[in-house]
Amino acid sequence: MGRLTYGMNVSVDGYIADPNGEIGWSDPDDELHQYWNDQVRDTEVALYGRKLYELMAAYWPTADQEPDVTPVTAEYARLWRGMRKVVFSKTLESVGWNSELERGDVVEVARRLKAETDGLVEVAGATLAAPLVRAGLVDEFHVVVAPAAVGGGTPFFPSMDKWVHLRLIENRTFPTGAVLLRYETVRD
């Protein structure tokens, strides 16, 4: 049985993007970038919504060919291209870079993938993660708190009608002052 993870860089006030959709305040240092590389390396399949997939697909397929690319960025580009991705979209006609298009319900598909996968299943993006969080399917949360307050925007956690109890299983501080808080879901 796979484990479903959800993780992103988050402002200290709980947002993954500011009111304008900007994320520049969360720019990782090489050590934090390496942490995310390691997560991708360990991921069997990643779930993407259309918007985040298009954002990632606009940069990562050729990022390792840029003249000033850092080794950690080049590594992430190679890992991202090779990772299996399931993209949820009603409007895209096709996807590339080891991706498959999915038009079904994210909760049903995530349940199936967790049952079929021995390793990690990652959900990428707050919008796609919201129904999975509400359904209680997320096994681990990787919250990397960036040293910035943005005053609003897209929240990491969706509104919920019941509490999610968590147990801290890792914490770590990065050179920029970002702090990783890795939690597992405590189930009754």
Rosetta silent file (secondary structure, phi, psi, omega in degrees, C-alpha in Angstrom):
SEQUENCE: MGRLTYGMNVSVDGYIADPNGEIGWSDPDDELHQYWNDQVRDTEVALYGRKLYELMAAYWPTADQEPDVTPVTAEYARLWRGMRKVVFSKTLESVGWNSELERGDVVEVARRLKAETDGLVEVAGATLAAPLVRAGLVDEFHVVVAPAAVGGGTPFFPSMDKWVHLRLIENRTFPTGAVLLRYETVRD
SCORE:     score description
SCORE:     0.000 S_00000001
   1 L     0.000  129.901  179.863    0.000    0.000    0.000 S_00000001
   2 L   -76.250  163.633  175.548    1.389    3.383   -0.997 S_00000001
   3 E  -112.842  129.674  179.683    1.695    6.442    1.195 S_00000001
   4 E   -92.246  124.117  179.143    0.189    9.706   -0.046 S_00000001
   5 E  -115.293  150.997  175.698    2.294   12.790    0.685 S_00000001
   6 E  -139.195  120.251 -178.988    1.508   16.470    0.266 S_00000001
   7 E  -150.342  144.358  178.168    4.226   19.059    0.665 S_00000001
   8 E  -157.804  165.350  168.505    5.039   22.582   -0.413 S_00000001
   9 E   -76.037  135.805 -173.079    6.878   25.730    0.603 S_00000001
  10 E  -133.841  140.586  174.330    4.499   27.787    2.748 S_00000001
  11 E   -69.389  162.995 -179.810    4.631   31.351    4.087 S_00000001
  12 L   -63.274  -20.549  177.286    4.618   31.745    7.867 S_00000001
  13 L   -97.240   14.315  166.402    0.976   32.801    7.563 S_00000001
  14 L    94.047   16.389 -176.285    0.064   29.569    5.754 S_00000001
  15 E  -110.895  145.602  176.966   -0.009   30.374    2.028 S_00000001
  16 E   -93.738  -16.602  175.379    1.653   28.613   -0.901 S_00000001
  17 E  -148.860  149.928  179.951    1.197   31.663   -3.172 S_00000001
  18 L   -78.060 -179.774 -177.139    0.467   35.327   -2.449 S_00000001
  19 L   -58.621  -22.516  178.215   -2.757   37.093   -3.559 S_00000001
  20 L   -95.010    5.727 -178.636   -1.233   37.629   -7.042 S_00000001
  21 L    81.719    7.236 -178.111   -0.190   33.990   -7.379 S_00000001
  22 L   -80.256  144.950  178.677    3.479   34.847   -6.865 S_00000001
  23 L  -128.513   10.854 -177.853    5.834   32.407   -5.124 S_00000001
  24 H   -57.662  -27.106  178.237    9.186   34.235   -5.411 S_00000001
  25 H   -65.468  -15.455 -175.634    9.266   34.695   -1.635 S_00000001
  26 H  -102.957   13.541 -175.973    9.702   30.901   -1.314 S_00000001
  27 L   -55.559  118.502 -174.489   12.841   30.600   -3.483 S_00000001
  28 L   -80.853  151.095  168.947   14.822   27.705   -1.964 S_00000001
  29 L   -77.524  174.649 -176.998   18.545   27.608   -1.231 S_00000001
  30 H   -61.490  -36.238 -179.468   20.515   24.648   -2.623 S_00000001
  31 H   -66.055  -42.977  177.451   20.071   22.593    0.561 S_00000001
  32 H   -68.570  -39.965  177.509   16.284   23.003    0.494 S_00000001
  33 H   -60.197  -39.708  178.182   16.214   22.379   -3.255 S_00000001
  34 H   -64.074  -36.191  175.800   18.145   19.144   -2.604 S_00000001
  35 H   -58.349  -47.519  179.549   15.511   18.157   -0.046 S_00000001
  36 H   -66.168  -35.874  174.632   12.806   18.486   -2.727 S_00000001
  37 H   -58.027  -45.381 -179.551   15.024   16.582   -5.200 S_00000001
  38 H   -62.549  -36.153  177.511   15.258   13.734   -2.700 S_00000001
  39 H   -65.498  -43.588  178.843   11.472   13.709   -2.340 S_00000001
  40 H   -63.343  -41.704 -179.907   11.011   13.489   -6.114 S_00000001
  41 H   -58.607  -35.303 -177.137   13.619   10.704   -6.320 S_00000001
  42 L   -88.649   -1.840 -175.696   11.625    8.672   -3.777 S_00000001
  43 E   -89.567  129.319  177.320    8.231    9.305   -5.432 S_00000001
  44 E   -80.688  -39.276 -179.608    6.638    6.532   -7.478 S_00000001
  45 E  -152.827  138.674  178.371    3.878    8.710   -8.944 S_00000001
  46 E  -114.920  140.271  178.490    2.939   12.395   -8.633 S_00000001
  47 E  -102.834  126.530 -178.660   -0.567   13.813   -9.028 S_00000001
  48 E  -125.287  145.295  166.013   -0.835   17.188  -10.767 S_00000001
  49 E   -87.818  168.834 -176.158   -3.658   19.530  -11.638 S_00000001
  50 H   -59.050  -48.605 -174.580   -3.628   21.276  -14.996 S_00000001
  51 H   -61.506  -49.240 -178.991   -2.332   24.660  -13.796 S_00000001
  52 H   -67.693  -38.295  177.814    0.636   23.347  -11.819 S_00000001
  53 H   -60.240  -46.291 -179.372    1.458   20.809  -14.519 S_00000001
  54 H   -63.150  -38.326  176.797    1.521   23.540  -17.185 S_00000001
  55 H   -62.438  -48.129 -179.949    3.724   25.713  -14.946 S_00000001
  56 H   -65.904  -43.157 -177.680    6.156   22.847  -14.323 S_00000001
  57 H   -68.142  -20.120  177.922    6.094   21.674  -17.962 S_00000001
  58 L   -77.012  -18.164 -175.572    6.964   25.176  -19.154 S_00000001
  59 L  -120.525  -50.160 -166.980   10.289   25.103  -17.290 S_00000001
  60 L   -70.632  -27.334  179.832   11.560   21.717  -16.093 S_00000001
  61 L   -60.372  -28.044 -179.075   11.820   19.759  -19.369 S_00000001
  62 L  -123.238    8.313 -175.724   14.758   21.932  -20.511 S_00000001
  63 H   -59.247  -31.061 -178.404   15.941   23.551  -17.256 S_00000001
  64 H   -77.110   -2.694  178.657   19.094   21.426  -17.199 S_00000001
  65 H   -99.766   -3.174  178.685   20.139   22.905  -20.566 S_00000001
  66 L   -66.579  145.040 -176.153   20.319   26.520  -19.320 S_00000001
  67 L   -64.131  -33.721 -176.945   23.869   27.937  -19.391 S_00000001
  68 L  -103.252   22.320 -174.670   23.979   28.953  -15.699 S_00000001
  69 L   -65.751  137.589  176.364   22.117   25.936  -14.312 S_00000001
  70 L   -82.679  157.117  178.948   23.207   24.756  -10.882 S_00000001
  71 H   -58.052  -38.933 -178.208   23.828   21.032  -10.351 S_00000001
  72 H   -68.407  -35.676  176.994   20.846   20.731   -7.979 S_00000001
  73 H   -69.733  -42.577  177.878   18.523   22.383  -10.534 S_00000001
  74 H   -61.737  -40.831  178.333   19.818   20.172  -13.343 S_00000001
  75 H   -62.874  -43.834  179.946   19.257   17.107  -11.184 S_00000001
  76 H   -60.786  -41.545  179.367   15.671   18.164  -10.403 S_00000001
  77 H   -58.928  -45.447  179.153   14.956   18.623  -14.116 S_00000001
  78 H   -64.834  -42.312  179.017   16.149   15.081  -14.863 S_00000001
  79 H   -64.716  -43.025 -178.508   14.203   13.641  -11.934 S_00000001
  80 H   -63.150  -44.629  179.586   11.022   15.535  -12.873 S_00000001
  81 H   -61.043  -38.550 -175.720   11.131   14.348  -16.491 S_00000001
  82 H   -81.635  -19.472 -176.386   11.603   10.739  -15.403 S_00000001
  83 L   -73.023  138.840  174.841    8.995   10.694  -12.641 S_00000001
  84 E   -68.802  130.186 -178.772    5.587    9.184  -13.453 S_00000001
  85 E  -127.984  137.058  173.360    2.969   11.933  -13.369 S_00000001
  86 E  -112.520  119.544 -174.772   -0.833   11.707  -13.476 S_00000001
  87 E  -107.673  121.590  179.168   -2.338   14.998  -14.667 S_00000001
  88 E   -91.566  117.274  179.645   -5.976   15.777  -13.845 S_00000001
  89 L  -159.342  141.177  173.734   -7.571   17.942  -16.516 S_00000001
  90 L   -95.530  -13.219 -172.887  -10.830   18.233  -18.397 S_00000001
  91 L  -111.710  -28.791  179.680   -9.298   20.561  -21.023 S_00000001
  92 L   -66.410  142.057  177.345   -5.801   19.301  -21.893 S_00000001
  93 L   -92.792  -29.230 -179.500   -5.664   17.084  -24.959 S_00000001
  94 L  -156.303  161.263  176.833   -2.243   15.577  -24.219 S_00000001
  95 L  -137.639  157.838 -178.369    0.635   15.620  -21.719 S_00000001
  96 L  -126.499 -170.555  173.886    4.304   14.747  -22.050 S_00000001
  97 L    57.050   58.031  175.231    7.380   13.870  -20.026 S_00000001
  98 L    63.443   35.783 -177.995    6.300   10.548  -18.554 S_00000001
  99 E  -115.689  153.176  174.567    2.802   11.875  -17.787 S_00000001
 100 E  -128.797  142.857 -177.574   -0.645   10.417  -18.265 S_00000001
 101 E   -86.618  136.487 -179.664   -3.898   12.333  -18.554 S_00000001
 102 E  -130.767  130.780  179.695   -6.688   11.588  -16.075 S_00000001
 103 L  -111.192   -0.658 -177.322  -10.249   12.883  -16.287 S_00000001
 104 L   -81.765 -176.607 -179.759  -11.659   10.958  -13.301 S_00000001
 105 L   -72.998  128.412 -175.581  -12.283   11.937   -9.701 S_00000001
 106 H   -62.057  -35.634 -179.563   -9.034   12.700   -7.845 S_00000001
 107 H   -67.103  -46.253  178.787  -10.208   10.981   -4.638 S_00000001
 108 H   -63.332  -43.847 -178.885  -11.108    7.743   -6.444 S_00000001
 109 H   -66.333  -41.965  179.089   -7.903    7.769   -8.496 S_00000001
 110 H   -62.952  -41.380  176.568   -5.735    8.509   -5.438 S_00000001
 111 H   -59.342  -44.754 -179.697   -7.346    5.615   -3.536 S_00000001
 112 H   -63.901  -46.443 -178.744   -6.642    3.292   -6.453 S_00000001
 113 H   -64.478  -38.151  176.384   -3.046    4.488   -6.865 S_00000001
 114 H   -61.939  -40.284 -179.438   -2.354    4.102   -3.134 S_00000001
 115 H   -69.006  -32.350 -175.988   -3.652    0.520   -3.328 S_00000001
 116 H   -90.997  -12.511 -171.473   -1.574   -0.269   -6.441 S_00000001
 117 L  -109.257  134.720  177.415    1.659    1.480   -5.427 S_00000001
 118 L   -84.450  -21.471 -175.436    4.266    0.179   -3.003 S_00000001
 119 L  -109.097 -148.262 -176.274    6.008    3.542   -2.592 S_00000001
 120 E   -83.730  136.634  170.722    5.193    7.211   -2.297 S_00000001
 121 E  -114.120  124.257 -177.185    2.334    8.879   -4.124 S_00000001
 122 E  -109.570  137.256  169.694    2.691   12.665   -4.065 S_00000001
 123 E  -103.978  128.641 -177.120   -0.043   15.208   -4.624 S_00000001
 124 E  -109.259  121.259  176.298    1.331   18.464   -6.016 S_00000001
 125 L   103.742  140.045 -174.836   -0.560   21.691   -5.481 S_00000001
 126 H   -68.301  -37.689 -177.536   -3.067   22.990   -2.954 S_00000001
 127 H   -66.165  -45.947  179.215   -6.127   22.887   -5.199 S_00000001
 128 H   -69.844  -33.979 -179.064   -5.682   19.237   -6.140 S_00000001
 129 H   -70.229  -28.780 -173.045   -4.688   18.323   -2.570 S_00000001
 130 H   -51.481  -53.093 -179.770   -7.805   19.891   -0.999 S_00000001
 131 H   -66.344  -27.386  178.768  -10.263   17.034   -1.683 S_00000001
 132 H   -72.879  -37.521  175.520   -7.609   14.472   -0.690 S_00000001
 133 H   -64.587  -47.100 -178.929   -6.983   16.249    2.631 S_00000001
 134 H   -62.748  -33.577 -179.532  -10.728   16.450    3.277 S_00000001
 135 L   -80.304   -4.605  179.057  -11.131   12.744    2.434 S_00000001
 136 L    75.201   23.898 -176.719   -8.410   11.824    4.950 S_00000001
 137 L   -89.645  -16.451 -177.010   -6.177   10.240    2.297 S_00000001
 138 L   -77.993  123.609 -179.113   -2.975   12.206    2.990 S_00000001
 139 L   -90.061  -32.046 -179.128   -0.555   10.156    5.091 S_00000001
 140 E  -139.273  141.409  174.502    2.245   12.753    5.385 S_00000001
 141 E  -115.579  127.793  176.566    2.442   16.535    5.194 S_00000001
 142 E  -111.354   97.674 -176.844    5.757   18.200    4.307 S_00000001
 143 E  -103.275  112.415  176.795    5.340   21.840    5.321 S_00000001
 144 E  -103.952  104.803 -175.469    8.405   23.972    4.569 S_00000001
 145 E   -83.111  114.482  178.701    7.783   27.284    6.298 S_00000001
 146 E   -84.984  148.320 -178.654    9.564   30.112    4.458 S_00000001
 147 L   -78.576   65.443  177.982   10.592   33.223    6.404 S_00000001
 148 L  -153.966  142.861  171.839    7.987   35.477    4.764 S_00000001
 149 L  -112.370  130.737 -174.149    4.436   36.580    5.514 S_00000001
 150 L  -112.526   -8.783  171.404    2.387   37.334    2.396 S_00000001
 151 L    77.983   10.278  179.399   -0.950   38.411    3.883 S_00000001
 152 L   146.548  176.365  179.800   -3.248   36.191    1.850 S_00000001
 153 L   130.028 -140.685 -178.664   -3.419   34.069   -1.266 S_00000001
 154 E   -94.027  115.714 -178.392   -3.714   30.320   -1.759 S_00000001
 155 E   -75.686  149.073  175.877   -3.725   28.471    1.586 S_00000001
 156 L   -65.841  -48.485  179.605   -1.778   25.237    2.075 S_00000001
 157 L   -95.831  138.190  175.639   -4.650   23.644    4.004 S_00000001
 158 L   -78.471  169.656  170.048   -8.206   23.787    2.667 S_00000001
 159 L   -66.993  142.271 -175.561  -11.192   24.591    4.819 S_00000001
 160 L  -134.143  151.968  178.210  -12.186   21.396    6.608 S_00000001
 161 L   -96.763   -0.664  174.279  -15.224   20.209    8.528 S_00000001
 162 L  -149.657  157.745 -179.293  -13.144   18.114   10.945 S_00000001
 163 L   -70.772  152.249  169.677   -9.707   18.258   12.495 S_00000001
 164 L  -114.313  116.836  179.393   -6.699   16.407   11.139 S_00000001
 165 L   -87.843  133.946 -174.723   -4.487   15.182   13.969 S_00000001
 166 E  -126.995  152.109  175.343   -0.785   15.113   13.124 S_00000001
 167 E  -122.295  125.070  178.306    2.400   13.745   14.695 S_00000001
 168 E   -67.016  125.111  178.903    5.720   15.510   14.040 S_00000001
 169 E  -117.537  -11.036  175.588    8.189   13.021   12.556 S_00000001
 170 E  -162.270  141.645  167.683   10.920   15.393   11.330 S_00000001
 171 E  -140.438  149.131 -173.983   11.958   18.999   11.654 S_00000001
 172 E  -160.245  141.618  177.405   14.902   20.735   10.081 S_00000001
 173 E  -108.915  135.862 -179.134   16.122   24.295    9.525 S_00000001
 174 L  -101.923  161.611 -175.862   17.689   25.356    6.207 S_00000001
 175 L   -55.262  -30.367  179.393   20.297   28.139    5.686 S_00000001
 176 L   -75.378   -9.025 -174.847   17.671   30.647    4.459 S_00000001
 177 L    97.937   -2.762  174.421   15.725   30.225    7.701 S_00000001
 178 L   -67.396  146.586 -176.902   13.080   27.991    6.120 S_00000001
 179 E  -126.634  125.209  174.586   11.928   25.238    8.456 S_00000001
 180 E   -84.407  129.734  170.962   10.729   21.781    7.431 S_00000001
 181 E  -123.646  107.026 -179.226    7.897   20.355    9.530 S_00000001
 182 E  -105.673  121.747 -176.515    7.135   16.821    8.407 S_00000001
 183 E  -120.769  147.875  167.960    4.022   15.315    9.949 S_00000001
 184 E  -108.701  149.491  179.453    2.234   12.007    9.635 S_00000001
 185 E   -74.751  133.154  176.344   -1.510   11.767    9.975 S_00000001
 186 L   -94.433  116.581 -178.862   -2.706   10.181   13.207 S_00000001
 187 L  -102.766  143.536 -179.860   -5.628    7.924   12.408 S_00000001
 188 L   -69.431    0.000    0.000   -8.122    6.669   15.010 S_00000001
